[in-house]
mmCIF file of C-alpha atoms in Angstrom:
data_model
loop_
_atom_site.group_PDB
_atom_site.id
_atom_site.type_symbol
_atom_site.label_atom_id
_atom_site.label_comp_id
_atom_site.label_asym_id
_atom_site.label_seq_id
_atom_site.Cartn_x
_atom_site.Cartn_y
_atom_site.Cartn_z
ATOM 1 C CA MET A 59 0.000 0.000 0.000
ATOM 2 C CA ALA A 60 2.642 2.418 1.028
ATOM 3 C CA LEU A 61 4.569 1.842 -2.167
ATOM 4 C CA LYS A 62 1.533 2.528 -4.346
ATOM 5 C CA ILE A 63 0.869 5.904 -2.813
ATOM 6 C CA GLN A 64 4.451 6.962 -3.339
ATOM 7 C CA LYS A 65 4.308 6.063 -7.009
ATOM 8 C CA LYS A 66 1.134 8.040 -7.569
ATOM 9 C CA GLN A 67 2.608 11.164 -6.053
ATOM 10 C CA HIS A 68 5.694 10.795 -8.168
ATOM 11 C CA TYR A 69 3.681 10.715 -11.384
ATOM 12 C CA LYS A 70 1.717 13.813 -10.484
ATOM 13 C CA LYS A 71 4.884 15.798 -9.982
ATOM 14 C CA GLU A 72 6.322 14.863 -13.356
ATOM 15 C CA ALA A 73 3.299 15.889 -15.385
ATOM 16 C CA GLU A 74 3.823 19.573 -14.675
ATOM 17 C CA ILE A 75 5.661 21.755 -17.177
ATOM 18 C CA PRO A 76 7.819 24.411 -15.546
ATOM 19 C CA THR A 77 6.443 27.766 -16.645
ATOM 20 C CA SER A 78 8.307 30.096 -14.343
ATOM 21 C CA SER A 79 10.968 30.865 -16.951
ATOM 22 C CA LEU A 80 8.460 31.467 -19.733
ATOM 23 C CA ALA A 81 8.170 35.125 -18.905
ATOM 24 C CA ASP A 82 11.935 35.524 -19.164
ATOM 25 C CA ILE A 83 12.021 33.889 -22.583
ATOM 26 C CA VAL A 84 9.199 36.072 -23.829
ATOM 27 C CA PHE A 85 10.939 39.139 -22.459
ATOM 28 C CA LEU A 86 14.047 38.212 -24.373
ATOM 29 C CA LEU A 87 12.098 37.779 -27.598
ATOM 30 C CA LEU A 88 10.339 41.054 -26.996
ATOM 31 C CA ILE A 89 13.610 42.891 -26.607
ATOM 32 C CA PHE A 90 14.911 41.287 -29.801
ATOM 33 C CA PHE A 91 11.912 42.450 -31.806
ATOM 34 C CA LEU A 92 11.982 45.886 -30.222
ATOM 35 C CA VAL A 93 15.573 46.310 -31.327
ATOM 36 C CA THR A 94 15.154 44.969 -34.866
ATOM 37 C CA THR A 95 11.950 46.801 -35.727
ATOM 38 C CA SER A 96 12.610 49.893 -37.764
ATOM 39 C CA MET A 97 9.835 52.316 -37.123
ATOM 40 C CA ASN A 98 10.624 54.623 -40.028
ATOM 41 C CA PRO A 99 8.126 53.614 -42.671
ATOM 42 C CA ASP A 100 8.668 53.857 -46.398
ATOM 43 C CA LYS A 101 7.438 57.246 -47.513
ATOM 44 C CA GLY A 102 7.257 59.081 -50.773
ATOM 45 C CA LEU A 103 5.246 60.577 -53.576
ATOM 46 C CA GLY A 104 3.208 57.954 -55.387
ATOM 47 C CA ILE A 105 2.263 57.991 -59.048
ATOM 48 C CA THR A 106 0.738 55.471 -61.409
ATOM 49 C CA LEU A 107 2.367 55.082 -64.779
ATOM 50 C CA PRO A 108 0.282 54.585 -67.925
ATOM 51 C CA PRO A 109 0.367 51.060 -69.348
ATOM 52 C CA PRO A 110 2.980 50.535 -72.099
ATOM 53 C CA GLY A 111 1.943 51.255 -75.645
ATOM 54 C CA GLU A 112 -1.027 53.339 -74.664
ATOM 55 C CA GLN A 113 -1.096 56.674 -76.400
ATOM 56 C CA ALA A 114 -4.433 58.310 -75.950
ATOM 57 C CA ARG A 115 -5.232 61.437 -77.867
ATOM 58 C CA ILE A 116 -5.931 64.271 -75.512
ATOM 59 C CA SER A 117 -7.233 67.614 -76.581
ATOM 60 C CA LYS A 118 -4.851 70.445 -75.883
ATOM 61 C CA GLU A 119 -7.246 72.443 -73.789
ATOM 62 C CA LYS A 120 -7.280 69.728 -71.119
ATOM 63 C CA VAL A 121 -3.559 69.729 -70.554
ATOM 64 C CA LEU A 122 -1.633 71.992 -68.239
ATOM 65 C CA SER A 123 2.005 71.675 -69.228
ATOM 66 C CA ILE A 124 4.705 72.419 -66.700
ATOM 67 C CA TYR A 125 8.294 72.481 -67.886
ATOM 68 C CA ILE A 126 11.490 72.172 -65.923
ATOM 69 C CA ASN A 127 14.626 73.161 -67.780
ATOM 70 C CA ALA A 128 18.194 72.008 -67.203
ATOM 71 C CA GLU A 129 18.815 74.754 -64.638
ATOM 72 C CA GLY A 130 15.767 73.723 -62.629
ATOM 73 C CA LYS A 131 13.686 76.744 -63.664
ATOM 74 C CA VAL A 132 9.977 76.067 -63.838
ATOM 75 C CA LEU A 133 7.813 77.263 -66.687
ATOM 76 C CA ILE A 134 4.057 77.203 -66.968
ATOM 77 C CA GLY A 135 3.142 78.068 -70.508
ATOM 78 C CA GLU A 136 5.572 80.864 -71.346
ATOM 79 C CA GLU A 137 6.345 82.367 -67.984
ATOM 80 C CA ILE A 138 8.904 81.407 -65.373
ATOM 81 C CA VAL A 139 7.271 80.779 -62.013
ATOM 82 C CA PRO A 140 9.269 80.841 -58.771
ATOM 83 C CA LEU A 141 8.862 77.757 -56.597
ATOM 84 C CA ASP A 142 7.085 79.506 -53.734
ATOM 85 C CA GLN A 143 4.299 80.746 -56.020
ATOM 86 C CA LEU A 144 4.009 77.520 -57.957
ATOM 87 C CA LYS A 145 1.348 75.810 -55.877
ATOM 88 C CA ASP A 146 -1.126 78.695 -56.042
ATOM 89 C CA LYS A 147 -0.427 79.197 -59.726
ATOM 90 C CA ILE A 148 -1.111 75.548 -60.525
ATOM 91 C CA LYS A 149 -4.278 75.645 -58.438
ATOM 92 C CA ALA A 150 -5.582 78.719 -60.212
ATOM 93 C CA LYS A 151 -4.757 77.344 -63.654
ATOM 94 C CA LEU A 152 -6.389 73.997 -62.936
ATOM 95 C CA LYS A 153 -9.544 75.648 -61.645
ATOM 96 C CA GLU A 154 -9.705 77.867 -64.700
ATOM 97 C CA LYS A 155 -9.236 74.909 -67.038
ATOM 98 C CA LYS A 156 -11.873 72.855 -65.272
ATOM 99 C CA ASN A 157 -14.382 75.706 -65.462
ATOM 100 C CA ASN A 158 -13.713 76.183 -69.155
ATOM 101 C CA LEU A 159 -14.144 72.489 -69.844
ATOM 102 C CA VAL A 160 -17.383 72.306 -67.883
ATOM 103 C CA LYS A 161 -18.706 75.338 -69.725
ATOM 104 C CA LYS A 162 -17.930 73.780 -73.092
ATOM 105 C CA GLY A 163 -19.673 70.577 -72.063
ATOM 106 C CA VAL A 164 -16.662 68.331 -72.652
ATOM 107 C CA ARG A 165 -16.966 64.747 -71.454
ATOM 108 C CA ASN A 166 -14.714 63.962 -68.445
ATOM 109 C CA PRO A 167 -13.867 67.582 -67.779
ATOM 110 C CA ASP A 168 -10.820 66.789 -65.661
ATOM 111 C CA PRO A 169 -7.683 68.732 -66.479
ATOM 112 C CA ILE A 170 -4.429 66.832 -66.832
ATOM 113 C CA VAL A 171 -1.117 68.039 -65.505
ATOM 114 C CA SER A 172 1.804 67.139 -67.696
ATOM 115 C CA LEU A 173 5.226 67.492 -66.150
ATOM 116 C CA ILE A 174 8.001 67.752 -68.698
ATOM 117 C CA THR A 175 11.469 67.664 -67.269
ATOM 118 C CA ASP A 176 14.752 68.189 -69.064
ATOM 119 C CA VAL A 177 16.979 65.113 -68.832
ATOM 120 C CA GLU A 178 19.811 67.302 -67.613
ATOM 121 C CA ALA A 179 17.791 68.690 -64.693
ATOM 122 C CA ARG A 180 18.495 67.535 -61.174
ATOM 123 C CA TYR A 181 16.152 64.921 -59.779
ATOM 124 C CA SER A 182 15.455 67.104 -56.736
ATOM 125 C CA ALA A 183 14.117 69.881 -58.995
ATOM 126 C CA MET A 184 11.578 67.468 -60.413
ATOM 127 C CA VAL A 185 10.590 66.215 -56.954
ATOM 128 C CA ASP A 186 10.122 69.802 -55.744
ATOM 129 C CA VAL A 187 7.686 70.527 -58.573
ATOM 130 C CA LEU A 188 5.929 67.178 -58.189
ATOM 131 C CA ASP A 189 5.488 68.045 -54.520
ATOM 132 C CA LYS A 190 3.806 71.338 -55.411
ATOM 133 C CA ILE A 191 1.520 69.656 -57.940
ATOM 134 C CA LYS A 192 0.499 67.085 -55.335
ATOM 135 C CA LEU A 193 -0.207 69.809 -52.778
ATOM 136 C CA ALA A 194 -2.264 71.758 -55.314
ATOM 137 C CA PHE A 195 -4.328 68.672 -56.134
ATOM 138 C CA GLU A 196 -4.791 67.919 -52.450
ATOM 139 C CA GLU A 197 -6.185 71.389 -51.798
ATOM 140 C CA LEU A 198 -8.445 71.210 -54.819
ATOM 141 C CA LYS A 199 -9.732 67.852 -53.657
ATOM 142 C CA LYS A 200 -10.541 69.340 -50.282
ATOM 143 C CA GLU A 201 -12.637 72.022 -51.953
ATOM 144 C CA ASP A 202 -14.258 69.639 -54.398
ATOM 145 C CA PRO A 203 -14.052 65.917 -53.548
ATOM 146 C CA LYS A 204 -14.859 65.013 -57.139
ATOM 147 C CA PHE A 205 -11.736 66.672 -58.454
ATOM 148 C CA LYS A 206 -9.596 63.976 -60.062
ATOM 149 C CA GLU A 207 -5.854 63.878 -59.791
ATOM 150 C CA ILE A 208 -4.466 63.136 -63.223
ATOM 151 C CA LEU A 209 -0.766 63.547 -63.617
ATOM 152 C CA SER A 210 1.511 62.493 -66.400
ATOM 153 C CA LEU A 211 5.266 62.507 -66.479
ATOM 154 C CA ALA A 212 6.125 63.201 -70.061
ATOM 155 C CA THR A 213 8.852 61.111 -71.589
ATOM 156 C CA PRO A 214 11.671 63.011 -73.137
ATOM 157 C CA VAL A 215 12.827 61.594 -76.438
ATOM 158 C CA PHE A 216 16.204 59.916 -76.136
ATOM 159 C CA MET B 1093 -0.323 44.705 15.634
ATOM 160 C CA LYS B 1094 -3.426 44.371 13.556
ATOM 161 C CA ILE B 1095 -2.794 47.611 11.693
ATOM 162 C CA GLU B 1096 0.725 46.557 10.757
ATOM 163 C CA ALA B 1097 -0.491 43.393 9.100
ATOM 164 C CA LYS B 1098 -2.937 45.343 6.964
ATOM 165 C CA ASN B 1099 -0.228 47.684 5.719
ATOM 166 C CA LYS B 1100 1.966 44.803 4.646
ATOM 167 C CA SER B 1101 -0.600 43.213 2.414
ATOM 168 C CA SER B 1102 -1.393 46.419 0.522
ATOM 169 C CA SER B 1103 2.214 47.256 -0.399
ATOM 170 C CA LYS B 1104 2.559 44.443 -2.909
ATOM 171 C CA ILE B 1105 2.377 45.093 -6.647
ATOM 172 C CA PRO B 1106 0.590 42.330 -8.520
ATOM 173 C CA THR B 1107 3.020 40.878 -11.055
ATOM 174 C CA ALA B 1108 1.058 37.891 -12.235
ATOM 175 C CA SER B 1109 -0.263 39.665 -15.335
ATOM 176 C CA ILE B 1110 3.066 41.052 -16.510
ATOM 177 C CA ALA B 1111 3.722 37.944 -18.569
ATOM 178 C CA ASP B 1112 0.440 38.435 -20.390
ATOM 179 C CA ILE B 1113 1.177 42.062 -21.158
ATOM 180 C CA VAL B 1114 4.628 41.191 -22.438
ATOM 181 C CA PHE B 1115 3.141 38.444 -24.579
ATOM 182 C CA LEU B 1116 0.777 40.925 -26.124
ATOM 183 C CA LEU B 1117 3.597 43.332 -26.877
ATOM 184 C CA LEU B 1118 5.648 40.507 -28.323
ATOM 185 C CA ILE B 1119 2.873 39.491 -30.673
ATOM 186 C CA PHE B 1120 2.446 43.106 -31.755
ATOM 187 C CA PHE B 1121 6.107 43.537 -32.595
ATOM 188 C CA MET B 1122 6.307 40.162 -34.309
ATOM 189 C CA SER B 1123 3.453 41.041 -36.609
ATOM 190 C CA VAL B 1124 4.687 44.547 -37.329
ATOM 191 C CA THR B 1125 8.345 43.799 -37.979
ATOM 192 C CA VAL B 1126 9.436 43.655 -41.586
ATOM 193 C CA PHE B 1127 13.082 42.763 -41.739
ATOM 194 C CA LYS B 1128 15.268 44.954 -43.855
ATOM 195 C CA GLN B 1129 16.349 42.762 -46.700
ATOM 196 C CA TYR B 1130 18.748 44.909 -48.613
ATOM 197 C CA GLN B 1131 21.401 47.430 -47.827
ATOM 198 C CA GLY B 1132 21.044 49.584 -50.923
ATOM 199 C CA LEU B 1133 23.207 52.513 -51.879
ATOM 200 C CA ARG B 1134 24.056 55.590 -49.895
ATOM 201 C CA VAL B 1135 21.613 58.227 -51.065
ATOM 202 C CA GLU B 1136 20.484 61.636 -49.946
ATOM 203 C CA LEU B 1137 16.751 61.657 -50.545
ATOM 204 C CA PRO B 1138 15.007 64.867 -51.578
ATOM 205 C CA ALA B 1139 12.406 66.335 -49.211
ATOM 206 C CA ALA B 1140 8.756 66.969 -50.033
ATOM 207 C CA LYS B 1141 5.748 68.304 -48.145
ATOM 208 C CA ALA B 1142 3.202 65.995 -49.764
ATOM 209 C CA THR B 1143 5.083 62.891 -48.576
ATOM 210 C CA LYS B 1144 2.783 59.991 -47.788
ATOM 211 C CA LYS B 1145 3.393 56.690 -46.075
ATOM 212 C CA ILE B 1146 3.234 53.559 -48.204
ATOM 213 C CA GLU B 1147 0.719 51.322 -46.510
ATOM 214 C CA ARG B 1148 1.640 47.936 -47.910
ATOM 215 C CA LYS B 1149 5.135 47.448 -46.681
ATOM 216 C CA ARG B 1150 5.552 43.875 -47.827
ATOM 217 C CA MET B 1151 4.876 44.631 -51.484
ATOM 218 C CA ILE B 1152 7.619 47.169 -51.986
ATOM 219 C CA THR B 1153 10.585 46.688 -54.284
ATOM 220 C CA HIS B 1154 13.312 49.267 -53.841
ATOM 221 C CA ILE B 1155 15.465 50.663 -56.597
ATOM 222 C CA TRP B 1156 18.362 52.853 -55.608
ATOM 223 C CA ILE B 1157 20.013 55.487 -57.780
ATOM 224 C CA ASP B 1158 22.991 57.287 -56.291
ATOM 225 C CA ALA B 1159 24.553 60.632 -57.160
ATOM 226 C CA GLN B 1160 26.871 58.949 -59.678
ATOM 227 C CA ASN B 1161 23.771 57.532 -61.447
ATOM 228 C CA HIS B 1162 24.452 53.904 -60.484
ATOM 229 C CA ILE B 1163 21.337 51.755 -60.353
ATOM 230 C CA ASN B 1164 20.898 49.074 -57.723
ATOM 231 C CA ILE B 1165 18.051 46.603 -57.285
ATOM 232 C CA ASP B 1166 18.084 44.216 -54.316
ATOM 233 C CA ASP B 1167 21.792 44.827 -53.721
ATOM 234 C CA MET B 1168 22.698 44.030 -57.302
ATOM 235 C CA MET B 1169 24.317 46.675 -59.440
ATOM 236 C CA VAL B 1170 22.413 46.625 -62.695
ATOM 237 C CA ASN B 1171 22.349 48.595 -65.903
ATOM 238 C CA LEU B 1172 19.175 49.864 -67.484
ATOM 239 C CA GLU B 1173 18.752 46.902 -69.815
ATOM 240 C CA GLN B 1174 18.542 44.496 -66.882
ATOM 241 C CA VAL B 1175 15.783 46.382 -65.126
ATOM 242 C CA THR B 1176 12.871 45.169 -67.246
ATOM 243 C CA PRO B 1177 13.515 41.401 -66.881
ATOM 244 C CA ILE B 1178 14.064 41.679 -63.115
ATOM 245 C CA LEU B 1179 10.893 43.689 -62.614
ATOM 246 C CA LYS B 1180 8.905 41.416 -64.900
ATOM 247 C CA LYS B 1181 9.778 38.507 -62.646
ATOM 248 C CA LYS B 1182 8.693 40.452 -59.593
ATOM 249 C CA ILE B 1183 5.416 41.486 -61.185
ATOM 250 C CA LEU B 1184 4.734 37.876 -62.065
ATOM 251 C CA GLU B 1185 5.213 36.887 -58.429
ATOM 252 C CA ASN B 1186 3.111 39.749 -57.121
ATOM 253 C CA PRO B 1187 1.118 41.902 -59.549
ATOM 254 C CA ALA B 1188 0.521 44.539 -56.877
ATOM 255 C CA THR B 1189 4.223 45.297 -56.452
ATOM 256 C CA ILE B 1190 4.988 48.916 -55.618
ATOM 257 C CA VAL B 1191 8.332 50.173 -56.866
ATOM 258 C CA SER B 1192 9.947 52.675 -54.558
ATOM 259 C CA ILE B 1193 12.608 54.716 -56.325
ATOM 260 C CA ARG B 1194 15.174 55.883 -53.815
ATOM 261 C CA ALA B 1195 17.116 58.295 -55.971
ATOM 262 C CA ASP B 1196 19.692 60.756 -54.741
ATOM 263 C CA ALA B 1197 18.604 64.411 -54.912
ATOM 264 C CA ARG B 1198 21.718 65.184 -56.960
ATOM 265 C CA SER B 1199 21.174 62.510 -59.610
ATOM 266 C CA LYS B 1200 20.109 63.472 -63.102
ATOM 267 C CA TYR B 1201 16.439 63.274 -64.017
ATOM 268 C CA GLY B 1202 17.366 61.599 -67.293
ATOM 269 C CA VAL B 1203 18.359 58.414 -65.444
ATOM 270 C CA VAL B 1204 15.069 58.386 -63.536
ATOM 271 C CA ALA B 1205 13.099 59.000 -66.737
ATOM 272 C CA ARG B 1206 14.815 56.097 -68.466
ATOM 273 C CA LEU B 1207 14.164 53.908 -65.469
ATOM 274 C CA LEU B 1208 10.482 54.837 -65.569
ATOM 275 C CA GLU B 1209 10.378 53.755 -69.210
ATOM 276 C CA LYS B 1210 11.844 50.385 -68.261
ATOM 277 C CA LEU B 1211 9.329 50.023 -65.427
ATOM 278 C CA LYS B 1212 6.532 50.740 -67.865
ATOM 279 C CA ASP B 1213 7.823 47.994 -70.166
ATOM 280 C CA ALA B 1214 7.796 45.581 -67.231
ATOM 281 C CA ASN B 1215 4.237 46.619 -66.373
ATOM 282 C CA ALA B 1216 5.375 47.854 -62.956
ATOM 283 C CA LEU B 1217 3.034 50.815 -62.945
ATOM 284 C CA ARG B 1218 2.750 51.625 -59.262
ATOM 285 C CA VAL B 1219 5.723 53.834 -58.585
ATOM 286 C CA ASN B 1220 6.715 55.828 -55.560
ATOM 287 C CA PHE B 1221 9.454 58.446 -55.386
ATOM 288 C CA ALA B 1222 10.976 58.065 -51.948
ATOM 289 C CA THR B 1223 11.270 61.388 -50.153
ATOM 290 C CA LEU B 1224 11.791 62.706 -46.663
ATOM 291 C CA SER B 1225 8.945 64.617 -45.114
ATOM 292 C CA LYS B 1226 9.414 68.339 -44.841
ATOM 293 C CA GLY B 1227 7.639 70.909 -42.755
#
């Protein structure tokens, strides 16, 4: 009898999994992930390219062309626009174009911004202008949620 | 004597739930972590006010262009002709791939424009110009 009882107790003890160190292990893992996680997310200015081979005909009155020359100077139409006035200028021009298109009863009266950059220009000059275009579109969208953002990066001929 | 005993019992901080809290944190960090796969090139990104976060972190392919106009995809130095086949393969694996162009502010736009042409040929149409946020 005495032997039996001892055996039973022995079995009960063995069936337990030690969990006291679990917290330590989890802590260690936590610290590892805390250290390896980089909290700076990927950021940038997003655009969608047109599919290859697609060359739609667009009437001239829809397009607002913005040029950047090799020195990084920005032209809208014929005039040079300084960078700090660019956003308001683009906004005004887009509004004007949209109004004209609506008045004429054109289908899809959404103006298109075409950004034409000289191949010799610095990349940062192009990003600066793209930034202003994006800001202008954002403000227009706030005023009129139906305003569509259509942007095309023109391809220089190589 | 009675008062002393009462004081003793109230001065303990319950630690039984710490493990659970830590577990929760661990699971959070495990699910959020995306390991950096590639080193890339040393670039000075341009800054922009309209900078937006890319939501789908796991779908991004990075292309680096440094100030000397070298192109680098996934830690491989490539020339322009190699871009289309590499991207085509990536698009086949995941059609929703977003290409993040991490170009140096001092690089020439011509290189970026040519790269965009190659991306178009590979049908990689979702492009993002990596910038730092400003203002």
